[in-house]
Short mmCIF file of C-alpha atoms (C1' of nucleotides) in Angstrom, two decimals:
data_model
loop_
_atom_site.label_atom_id
_atom_site.label_comp_id
_atom_site.label_asym_id
_atom_site.label_seq_id
_atom_site.Cartn_x
_atom_site.Cartn_y
_atom_site.Cartn_z
CA MET A 1 -0.22 -0.26 -0.27
CA ALA A 2 0.83 3.42 -0.72
CA PRO A 3 2.65 5.35 2.62
CA ALA A 4 0.21 7.71 4.13
CA ALA A 5 0.83 11.51 3.37
CA LEU A 6 4.19 12.45 4.93
CA THR A 7 3.09 13.80 8.45
CA THR A 8 4.93 15.70 11.37
CA GLU A 9 4.41 12.91 13.59
CA ALA A 10 5.92 10.60 10.91
CA ILE A 11 9.01 12.50 10.73
CA LEU A 12 9.34 12.43 14.19
CA ASP A 13 9.00 8.98 14.56
CA ALA A 14 11.57 8.19 11.72
CA ALA A 15 13.93 10.64 13.63
CA GLU A 16 13.60 9.14 16.84
CA ASP A 17 14.64 5.82 15.66
CA VAL A 18 17.63 7.04 13.60
CA LEU A 19 18.84 9.06 16.52
CA ARG A 20 18.56 5.54 18.82
CA ARG A 21 20.39 3.61 16.09
CA TYR A 22 23.13 6.17 14.97
CA GLY A 23 23.13 8.73 17.82
CA PRO A 24 22.77 12.29 17.68
CA ALA A 25 26.13 13.08 16.29
CA LYS A 26 25.60 10.92 13.21
CA THR A 27 22.17 11.83 12.77
CA THR A 28 21.96 13.76 9.27
CA VAL A 29 18.58 15.01 7.82
CA VAL A 30 19.15 13.30 4.81
CA ASP A 31 19.02 9.99 7.24
CA VAL A 32 15.78 10.64 8.40
CA ALA A 33 14.50 11.41 5.07
CA ARG A 34 15.85 7.99 3.74
CA ALA A 35 14.47 6.35 6.64
CA LEU A 36 10.98 7.53 5.41
CA GLY A 37 11.67 7.11 1.58
CA VAL A 38 11.14 10.65 0.76
CA SER A 39 13.81 13.24 -0.15
CA HIS A 40 15.38 15.59 2.49
CA GLY A 41 13.91 18.45 0.90
CA SER A 42 10.45 16.94 1.87
CA VAL A 43 11.66 17.22 5.69
CA TYR A 44 11.98 21.05 5.23
CA ARG A 45 8.55 21.74 4.57
CA HIS A 46 7.26 20.64 7.98
CA PHE A 47 10.59 21.66 10.04
CA PRO A 48 12.28 24.90 8.94
CA ALA A 49 15.61 23.47 10.07
CA LYS A 50 17.46 20.59 11.63
CA ALA A 51 17.25 22.28 15.07
CA ALA A 52 13.72 22.15 15.01
CA LEU A 53 13.28 18.87 14.09
CA GLN A 54 15.97 18.18 17.16
CA ASP A 55 13.86 20.33 19.37
CA ALA A 56 10.64 18.60 18.53
CA VAL A 57 11.93 15.27 19.35
CA ALA A 58 13.10 16.77 22.54
CA ARG A 59 9.81 17.87 23.01
CA ARG A 60 8.28 14.73 22.98
CA TRP A 61 10.97 12.66 24.92
CA LEU A 62 10.22 15.15 28.00
CA ALA A 63 6.49 15.12 27.34
CA ARG A 64 6.76 11.39 27.97
CA VAL A 65 8.73 12.25 31.31
CA SER A 66 6.28 14.91 32.36
CA GLU A 67 2.93 13.25 31.51
CA PRO A 68 2.79 10.65 33.93
CA LEU A 69 4.07 13.16 36.79
CA GLU A 70 0.91 15.20 35.78
CA VAL A 71 -1.30 12.37 37.09
CA THR A 72 0.54 11.93 40.41
CA ALA A 73 0.83 15.77 40.97
CA ASP A 74 -2.92 16.06 40.51
CA GLY A 75 -3.61 12.90 42.43
CA GLU A 76 -5.65 12.15 45.50
CA GLY A 77 -3.87 11.50 49.23
CA PRO A 78 -1.98 13.74 51.45
CA ALA A 79 0.44 16.59 49.49
CA ALA A 80 3.54 15.45 51.53
CA GLN A 81 3.17 11.96 50.50
CA ARG A 82 2.30 12.99 46.81
CA LEU A 83 4.95 15.13 46.63
CA LEU A 84 7.48 12.36 47.83
CA ARG A 85 5.94 9.63 45.75
CA TRP A 86 6.44 12.59 42.68
CA LEU A 87 9.99 13.09 43.44
CA GLN A 88 10.99 9.33 43.54
CA GLN A 89 9.03 8.59 40.09
CA LEU A 90 11.19 11.64 38.43
CA ALA A 91 14.19 10.20 40.20
CA ALA A 92 13.50 6.82 39.09
CA VAL A 93 12.34 7.47 35.37
CA LYS A 94 15.33 9.35 34.64
CA GLN A 95 17.99 6.90 37.20
CA ARG A 96 15.98 3.62 35.05
CA MET A 97 16.85 5.14 31.65
CA ALA A 98 20.45 5.95 32.82
CA ARG A 99 21.16 2.50 33.86
CA GLU A 100 19.51 0.31 31.48
CA ASP A 101 20.19 2.22 28.43
CA PRO A 102 23.10 4.28 28.78
CA GLU A 103 23.75 5.08 24.75
CA LEU A 104 20.50 6.25 24.62
CA PHE A 105 20.54 8.18 27.88
CA ALA A 106 23.47 10.17 26.41
CA THR A 107 21.56 10.80 23.20
CA PHE A 108 18.98 12.13 25.03
CA GLU A 109 21.41 14.04 27.38
CA ARG A 110 23.42 15.45 24.06
CA LEU A 111 19.70 16.48 22.33
CA THR A 112 18.62 18.33 25.37
CA ALA A 113 21.71 20.07 25.92
CA GLU A 114 20.99 21.94 22.70
CA ALA A 115 17.13 22.14 22.84
CA ARG A 116 17.91 24.88 25.47
CA GLU A 117 14.48 26.68 25.36
CA VAL A 118 12.58 23.29 25.21
CA VAL A 119 14.40 22.10 28.14
CA ALA A 120 13.48 25.36 30.27
CA ALA A 121 9.93 24.99 29.27
CA HIS A 122 10.00 21.13 30.62
CA VAL A 123 11.53 22.53 33.91
CA ASP A 124 8.78 25.01 34.38
CA GLN A 125 6.14 22.38 33.82
CA LEU A 126 7.73 20.26 36.62
CA THR A 127 7.98 23.45 38.72
CA ALA A 128 4.50 23.96 38.19
CA GLN A 129 3.58 20.48 39.08
CA VAL A 130 5.54 20.62 42.21
CA SER A 131 3.97 23.96 43.14
CA ARG A 132 0.61 22.66 42.98
CA ILE A 133 1.18 20.09 45.27
CA VAL A 134 2.86 22.31 47.39
CA ALA A 135 -0.05 24.62 46.87
CA ALA A 136 -2.46 21.54 47.79
CA GLY A 137 -0.56 21.05 51.12
CA VAL A 138 -0.87 24.38 52.01
CA ALA A 139 -4.48 24.79 51.43
CA SER A 140 -5.28 21.73 53.60
CA GLY A 141 -3.13 23.14 56.42
CA GLU A 142 -0.80 20.26 55.60
CA PHE A 143 1.94 22.21 55.04
CA ALA A 144 3.24 25.58 56.79
CA GLN A 145 2.22 29.01 54.91
CA VAL A 146 4.77 28.74 52.32
CA ASP A 147 4.78 30.46 48.88
CA PRO A 148 4.04 27.50 46.78
CA PRO A 149 6.27 28.80 43.44
CA THR A 150 9.06 29.42 45.81
CA ALA A 151 8.82 26.47 47.91
CA GLY A 152 8.13 24.54 44.12
CA ARG A 153 10.97 25.86 42.76
CA ALA A 154 13.30 25.19 45.89
CA VAL A 155 12.16 21.39 46.33
CA LEU A 156 13.04 20.96 42.67
CA GLN A 157 16.61 22.37 43.24
CA ALA A 158 17.15 20.84 46.08
CA THR A 159 16.38 17.26 44.42
CA ALA A 160 18.12 18.14 41.28
CA TRP A 161 21.30 15.82 42.25
CA PHE A 162 18.72 12.81 41.79
CA HIS A 163 16.78 13.94 38.61
CA HIS A 164 19.37 16.40 36.82
CA PRO A 165 21.13 14.62 33.95
CA SER A 166 24.24 16.18 34.58
CA HIS A 167 24.44 14.18 37.92
CA ALA A 168 24.06 10.88 36.24
CA ALA A 169 27.31 9.69 37.33
CA GLU A 170 26.38 9.57 41.04
CA TRP A 171 23.41 7.59 40.08
CA ARG A 172 25.85 4.42 40.26
CA SER A 173 25.75 4.67 44.14
CA PRO A 174 23.79 1.72 45.49
CA GLY A 175 22.74 4.14 48.38
CA ILE A 176 21.16 6.78 46.09
CA GLY A 177 17.52 5.88 46.86
CA ALA A 178 18.37 6.11 50.71
CA GLU A 179 20.38 9.25 49.95
CA LEU A 180 17.05 10.75 48.14
CA ASP A 181 15.07 9.37 51.44
CA ALA A 182 17.93 11.67 53.33
CA VAL A 183 17.08 14.99 51.47
CA TRP A 184 13.47 14.42 51.57
CA SER A 185 13.31 14.13 55.27
CA LEU A 186 15.45 17.50 55.44
CA ILE A 187 12.64 19.42 53.31
CA SER A 188 9.67 17.86 54.11
CA ALA A 189 10.23 19.34 57.29
CA GLY A 190 11.05 22.59 55.87
CA LEU A 191 7.59 22.63 54.40
CA GLY A 192 6.03 22.23 57.68
CA ALA A 193 4.82 18.45 56.71
CA ARG A 194 2.77 17.14 59.59
CA SER A 195 3.14 13.22 58.91
CA PRO A 196 6.90 13.21 58.40
CA VAL A 197 7.08 9.84 57.06
CA ARG A 198 9.08 7.98 59.09
CA ARG A 199 11.56 5.16 58.12
CA ASP A 200 14.10 5.23 60.72
CA MET B 1 71.70 34.10 39.32
CA ALA B 2 71.23 30.45 38.74
CA PRO B 3 67.34 29.15 38.95
CA ALA B 4 66.65 27.21 42.25
CA ALA B 5 66.57 23.73 41.73
CA LEU B 6 63.72 22.28 40.05
CA THR B 7 60.82 21.60 42.80
CA THR B 8 57.48 20.14 42.47
CA GLU B 9 56.15 23.55 43.55
CA ALA B 10 58.34 25.50 40.90
CA ILE B 11 56.52 23.05 38.33
CA LEU B 12 52.96 23.54 39.83
CA ASP B 13 53.51 27.26 39.93
CA ALA B 14 54.68 27.05 36.27
CA ALA B 15 51.77 24.41 34.77
CA GLU B 16 49.32 26.82 36.57
CA ASP B 17 50.51 29.87 34.71
CA VAL B 18 50.47 28.01 31.71
CA LEU B 19 47.16 26.30 32.32
CA ARG B 20 45.37 29.99 32.61
CA ARG B 21 47.49 31.28 29.70
CA TYR B 22 46.39 28.88 26.96
CA GLY B 23 44.08 26.65 28.46
CA PRO B 24 43.70 22.85 29.45
CA ALA B 25 43.40 21.88 25.91
CA LYS B 26 46.47 23.55 24.52
CA THR B 27 48.81 22.87 27.88
CA THR B 28 51.73 20.43 27.20
CA VAL B 29 54.06 19.37 29.13
CA VAL B 30 56.76 20.97 26.85
CA ASP B 31 55.27 23.89 27.59
CA VAL B 32 55.49 23.65 30.81
CA ALA B 33 59.03 22.78 30.91
CA ARG B 34 59.81 25.82 28.34
CA ALA B 35 58.39 28.13 30.98
CA LEU B 36 60.57 26.64 33.83
CA GLY B 37 63.65 26.81 30.93
CA VAL B 38 63.99 23.24 31.54
CA SER B 39 63.86 20.22 29.06
CA HIS B 40 60.25 18.10 29.50
CA GLY B 41 62.31 15.17 30.60
CA SER B 42 62.96 16.71 34.05
CA VAL B 43 59.02 17.31 34.56
CA TYR B 44 59.16 13.68 34.49
CA ARG B 45 61.08 13.23 37.63
CA HIS B 46 58.66 14.60 39.52
CA PHE B 47 55.52 13.57 38.37
CA PRO B 48 55.10 10.30 36.65
CA ALA B 49 52.73 11.47 33.99
CA LYS B 50 51.13 14.49 32.57
CA ALA B 51 47.57 13.26 34.14
CA ALA B 52 49.73 13.36 37.68
CA LEU B 53 50.89 16.95 37.38
CA GLN B 54 46.93 17.96 36.18
CA ASP B 55 45.73 16.09 39.35
CA ALA B 56 48.23 18.00 41.61
CA VAL B 57 47.25 21.15 40.36
CA ALA B 58 43.88 20.34 40.70
CA ARG B 59 44.21 19.44 43.91
CA ARG B 60 46.12 22.85 44.66
CA TRP B 61 43.03 24.68 43.34
CA LEU B 62 40.36 22.76 45.21
CA ALA B 63 42.42 23.17 48.53
CA ARG B 64 42.34 26.90 48.28
CA VAL B 65 38.20 26.32 48.11
CA SER B 66 38.06 24.04 51.27
CA GLU B 67 40.81 25.46 53.58
CA PRO B 68 38.84 28.77 53.87
CA LEU B 69 35.70 26.63 54.53
CA GLU B 70 37.43 24.85 57.17
CA VAL B 71 38.12 27.66 59.22
CA THR B 72 34.08 28.45 58.72
CA ALA B 73 33.21 25.11 59.71
CA ASP B 74 35.10 24.65 62.89
CA GLY B 75 34.32 28.19 64.10
CA GLU B 76 32.16 29.49 66.97
CA GLY B 77 28.66 30.31 67.19
CA PRO B 78 25.30 28.61 66.66
CA ALA B 79 25.65 25.53 64.18
CA ALA B 80 22.82 26.71 61.78
CA GLN B 81 24.39 30.32 61.14
CA ARG B 82 27.50 28.46 60.54
CA LEU B 83 26.18 26.24 58.30
CA LEU B 84 24.12 29.00 56.44
CA ARG B 85 27.38 30.83 56.36
CA TRP B 86 29.65 27.79 54.95
CA LEU B 87 27.15 27.08 52.26
CA GLN B 88 27.04 30.77 51.41
CA GLN B 89 30.69 30.95 51.27
CA LEU B 90 31.11 27.83 49.11
CA ALA B 91 28.48 28.92 46.77
CA ALA B 92 29.72 32.48 46.65
CA VAL B 93 33.49 31.19 45.93
CA LYS B 94 32.23 28.86 42.87
CA GLN B 95 29.82 31.44 41.70
CA ARG B 96 32.21 34.12 41.74
CA MET B 97 34.81 32.68 39.81
CA ALA B 98 32.38 31.37 37.02
CA ARG B 99 30.94 35.23 37.10
CA GLU B 100 34.54 36.80 37.03
CA ASP B 101 36.66 34.61 35.21
CA PRO B 102 34.62 32.20 32.92
CA GLU B 103 37.73 31.08 30.87
CA LEU B 104 39.58 30.12 33.82
CA PHE B 105 36.52 28.67 35.68
CA ALA B 106 36.05 26.49 32.15
CA THR B 107 39.64 25.55 32.90
CA PHE B 108 39.31 24.30 36.28
CA GLU B 109 36.19 22.29 35.38
CA ARG B 110 37.26 20.62 32.72
CA LEU B 111 40.82 19.69 34.97
CA THR B 112 38.25 18.70 37.59
CA ALA B 113 36.73 16.72 35.19
CA GLU B 114 39.30 14.48 34.37
CA ALA B 115 40.85 14.46 38.08
CA ARG B 116 38.00 12.36 39.27
CA GLU B 117 39.90 10.75 42.46
CA VAL B 118 41.00 14.12 43.64
CA VAL B 119 37.45 15.62 42.96
CA ALA B 120 36.34 12.51 44.97
CA ALA B 121 38.68 13.25 48.03
CA HIS B 122 37.34 16.99 47.79
CA VAL B 123 33.80 16.04 47.91
CA ASP B 124 35.02 13.87 50.84
CA GLN B 125 36.54 16.69 53.06
CA LEU B 126 33.30 18.77 52.10
CA THR B 127 31.29 16.40 53.49
CA ALA B 128 33.43 15.88 56.38
CA GLN B 129 33.47 19.65 57.22
CA VAL B 130 29.36 19.99 57.11
CA SER B 131 29.23 16.54 59.07
CA ARG B 132 31.13 18.26 61.89
CA ILE B 133 29.07 21.54 61.82
CA VAL B 134 25.77 19.09 61.72
CA ALA B 135 27.59 17.10 64.78
CA ALA B 136 28.25 20.16 66.51
CA GLY B 137 24.66 20.92 66.50
CA VAL B 138 23.12 17.89 67.47
CA ALA B 139 25.70 18.00 70.15
CA SER B 140 24.50 21.18 71.58
CA GLY B 141 20.77 20.26 71.02
CA GLU B 142 20.19 22.95 68.41
CA PHE B 143 19.63 20.45 66.09
CA ALA B 144 17.37 17.18 66.24
CA GLN B 145 19.07 14.12 66.59
CA VAL B 146 20.04 13.40 63.45
CA ASP B 147 23.28 11.08 61.85
CA PRO B 148 25.76 13.51 61.05
CA PRO B 149 27.39 12.05 58.03
CA THR B 150 24.06 11.11 56.19
CA ALA B 151 22.48 14.60 57.23
CA GLY B 152 25.60 16.06 56.17
CA ARG B 153 26.02 14.41 52.77
CA ALA B 154 22.27 15.30 52.40
CA VAL B 155 22.94 19.07 52.72
CA LEU B 156 25.34 19.21 50.57
CA GLN B 157 23.24 17.06 47.57
CA ALA B 158 20.35 19.49 48.28
CA THR B 159 22.61 22.51 47.82
CA ALA B 160 24.42 21.05 44.85
CA TRP B 161 22.54 23.57 42.41
CA PHE B 162 23.99 26.18 43.99
CA HIS B 163 27.87 25.11 44.26
CA HIS B 164 28.23 22.36 41.76
CA PRO B 165 29.84 23.38 38.51
CA SER B 166 27.78 21.24 36.37
CA HIS B 167 24.89 23.66 37.21
CA ALA B 168 27.33 27.09 36.60
CA ALA B 169 24.54 28.29 33.86
CA GLU B 170 21.82 28.38 36.33
CA TRP B 171 23.71 30.95 38.32
CA ARG B 172 23.31 33.97 36.07
CA SER B 173 19.55 33.75 37.21
CA PRO B 174 19.57 37.25 39.50
CA GLY B 175 17.63 35.48 42.00
CA ILE B 176 20.05 32.90 42.61
CA GLY B 177 20.86 34.21 46.39
CA ALA B 178 17.56 33.93 47.10
CA GLU B 179 16.82 30.74 46.04
CA LEU B 180 19.84 29.61 48.01
CA ASP B 181 17.90 31.15 50.98
CA ALA B 182 14.75 28.95 49.87
CA VAL B 183 16.51 25.90 50.24
CA TRP B 184 18.24 26.55 53.11
CA SER B 185 15.02 27.59 54.64
CA LEU B 186 13.75 23.94 53.72
CA ILE B 187 16.42 21.64 54.95
CA SER B 188 17.36 23.86 57.94
CA ALA B 189 13.94 22.83 59.25
CA GLY B 190 14.80 19.46 58.38
CA LEU B 191 17.81 19.45 60.73
CA GLY B 192 15.40 20.37 63.59
CA ALA B 193 17.10 23.78 63.77
CA ARG B 194 15.23 25.65 66.39
CA SER B 195 15.36 29.48 64.67
CA PRO B 196 13.91 29.90 61.17
CA VAL B 197 11.05 27.85 60.62
CA ARG B 198 8.60 26.32 63.29
CA ARG B 199 7.34 22.79 62.75
CA ASP B 200 5.57 21.39 65.57
"C1'" DG C 1 75.98 9.95 42.64
"C1'" DC C 2 72.56 13.64 41.09
"C1'" DA C 3 69.89 16.09 38.07
"C1'" DC C 4 68.87 17.04 33.84
"C1'" DT C 5 69.19 16.53 28.63
"C1'" DG C 6 67.92 15.23 24.28
"C1'" DA C 7 66.92 11.73 21.32
"C1'" DC C 8 63.62 8.34 20.23
"C1'" DA C 9 59.21 5.07 19.68
"C1'" DA C 10 54.50 5.18 20.14
"C1'" DA C 11 50.61 7.78 20.57
"C1'" DA C 12 47.69 11.68 19.92
"C1'" DT C 13 47.20 15.88 17.55
"C1'" DC C 14 46.49 18.92 13.92
"C1'" DT C 15 46.10 20.36 8.66
"C1'" DG C 16 43.77 20.74 4.67
"C1'" DA C 17 42.00 18.34 0.57
"C1'" DA C 18 37.67 15.91 -0.19
"C1'" DT C 19 33.49 14.20 0.86
"C1'" DT C 20 29.02 14.95 3.00
"C1'" DC C 21 25.42 17.42 4.73
"C1'" DT C 22 22.22 21.90 5.60
"C1'" DG C 23 19.03 24.72 3.72
"C1'" DT C 24 16.81 26.99 -0.43
"C1'" DC C 25 14.18 26.67 -4.09
"C1'" DA C 26 12.74 26.44 -9.16
"C1'" DG C 27 10.87 22.57 -11.19
"C1'" DT C 28 7.58 18.44 -11.58
"C1'" DA C 29 3.61 15.35 -11.18
"C1'" DG C 30 -0.80 14.88 -9.72
"C1'" DC D 1 -2.91 24.41 -6.00
"C1'" DT D 2 -0.31 20.83 -3.15
"C1'" DA D 3 3.50 17.74 -2.13
"C1'" DC D 4 7.12 16.43 -3.12
"C1'" DT D 5 11.84 16.52 -5.99
"C1'" DG D 6 16.67 16.89 -6.76
"C1'" DA D 7 20.14 19.85 -8.13
"C1'" DC D 8 22.83 23.23 -5.96
"C1'" DA D 9 25.83 26.90 -2.90
"C1'" DG D 10 28.08 27.51 1.16
"C1'" DA D 11 29.08 25.18 5.65
"C1'" DA D 12 30.46 21.37 8.57
"C1'" DT D 13 32.43 17.15 8.61
"C1'" DT D 14 35.71 13.20 7.28
"C1'" DC D 15 40.27 11.03 6.49
"C1'" DA D 16 45.13 10.26 5.55
"C1'" DG D 17 49.20 12.10 6.03
"C1'" DA D 18 52.23 15.09 8.72
"C1'" DT D 19 53.34 17.22 12.84
"C1'" DT D 20 53.46 17.37 17.93
"C1'" DT D 21 53.04 15.25 22.19
"C1'" DT D 22 53.89 11.87 25.90
"C1'" DG D 23 56.76 9.02 28.51
"C1'" DT D 24 61.46 6.54 28.24
"C1'" DC D 25 66.09 5.96 29.19
"C1'" DA D 26 71.27 6.17 28.19
"C1'" DG D 27 74.14 9.49 28.28
"C1'" DT D 28 76.40 14.29 29.80
"C1'" DG D 29 78.51 17.02 33.38
"C1'" DC D 30 78.82 18.76 37.87
#
DNA sequence: GCACTGACAAAATCTGAATTCTGTCAGTAG
DNA sequence: CTACTGACAGAATTCAGATTTTGTCAGTGC
């Protein structure tokens, strides 16, 4: 059967495949077009430049990280518990990828290093999610009267060690899970949390 | 007058000069030897390899960071105040260097990226300093009964955003000082500090 | 004997000519 | 008209040959 008309989505799928196979350094627009059986000129009808295509792939990858977290952020239950789960989930997603497919993780890292604006938007989104959890906790009286945006950003910064890609090398430490717990026990108190999840 | 005998210290001084001038990528052992007016073979009497020389330079640079902090760590006054000052001092040293001499900072960063063991020792030293402050706070009853090594490491990890070189790009934000304060107000509560945030 | 030199082999890095890639656009096919 | 092609110029990348650098060591001179 004739392939469906060339869509932006199809190009992104192909680009992702090629990136996985060849890595970011060796992936060319010609490669992506060849994978689709079209000329590379066609790709430029959908993306103004290679950088825009890379940005779009990065955006999709990051969305796959932030969407499941969105569910957790807006879920039920005590805010402190939700926030801890959210942080553990974020850390687990990043750390699993780094551990199980280091090459793909390196690809991901390089791509995002160049897509600064896309990453900034992603970080804003994550900050907003944390801030929502904090705001819920403040509203329910579970947390002290902190400023949710400020505290949200602070929580994300304080846990950067466990989810920011530039610390990936440290994630090999077997105690990394306990270390996140230790940081959590520091910061959860700072939010004025009522039920500081005991784990002695 | 004849130059003093070639010492390890003199080589390190020359290596530092050359690194500042040419950057880490273009600095060769031959350059360092030329700066000293000796043959490069002589340098190898004092260092078994170029990497060892680079490690020694990195060790000296890092010592210049950790030594003043040592004074703060073992100083007088309430532990919480001392710890905050220590953190601000560490962040300020790194951030000032990154701001005022970005090229030298980049050189420093590259060099330390390769001197993994040296950096690990430095981090251990910093962790020990924080742990000492925490231990003092616990001993004086100012902090809750936390485990000093665990809490010390957690404090350093939670503030990595503000002192770890891989976050240097984020330090340009004008609110960076306030952001450290926000993280501090989270973690100081977690140590059970008396003053800043109530948590009963 | 001791501190250093300088020539050397192997490894790493540089250079520049040849190739490949990016981004554009007039042209083709349906 | 729309969706795509393919040829093209300039920019970026590759690759092999030339050069530099690393690390060793026998030799020099004090």
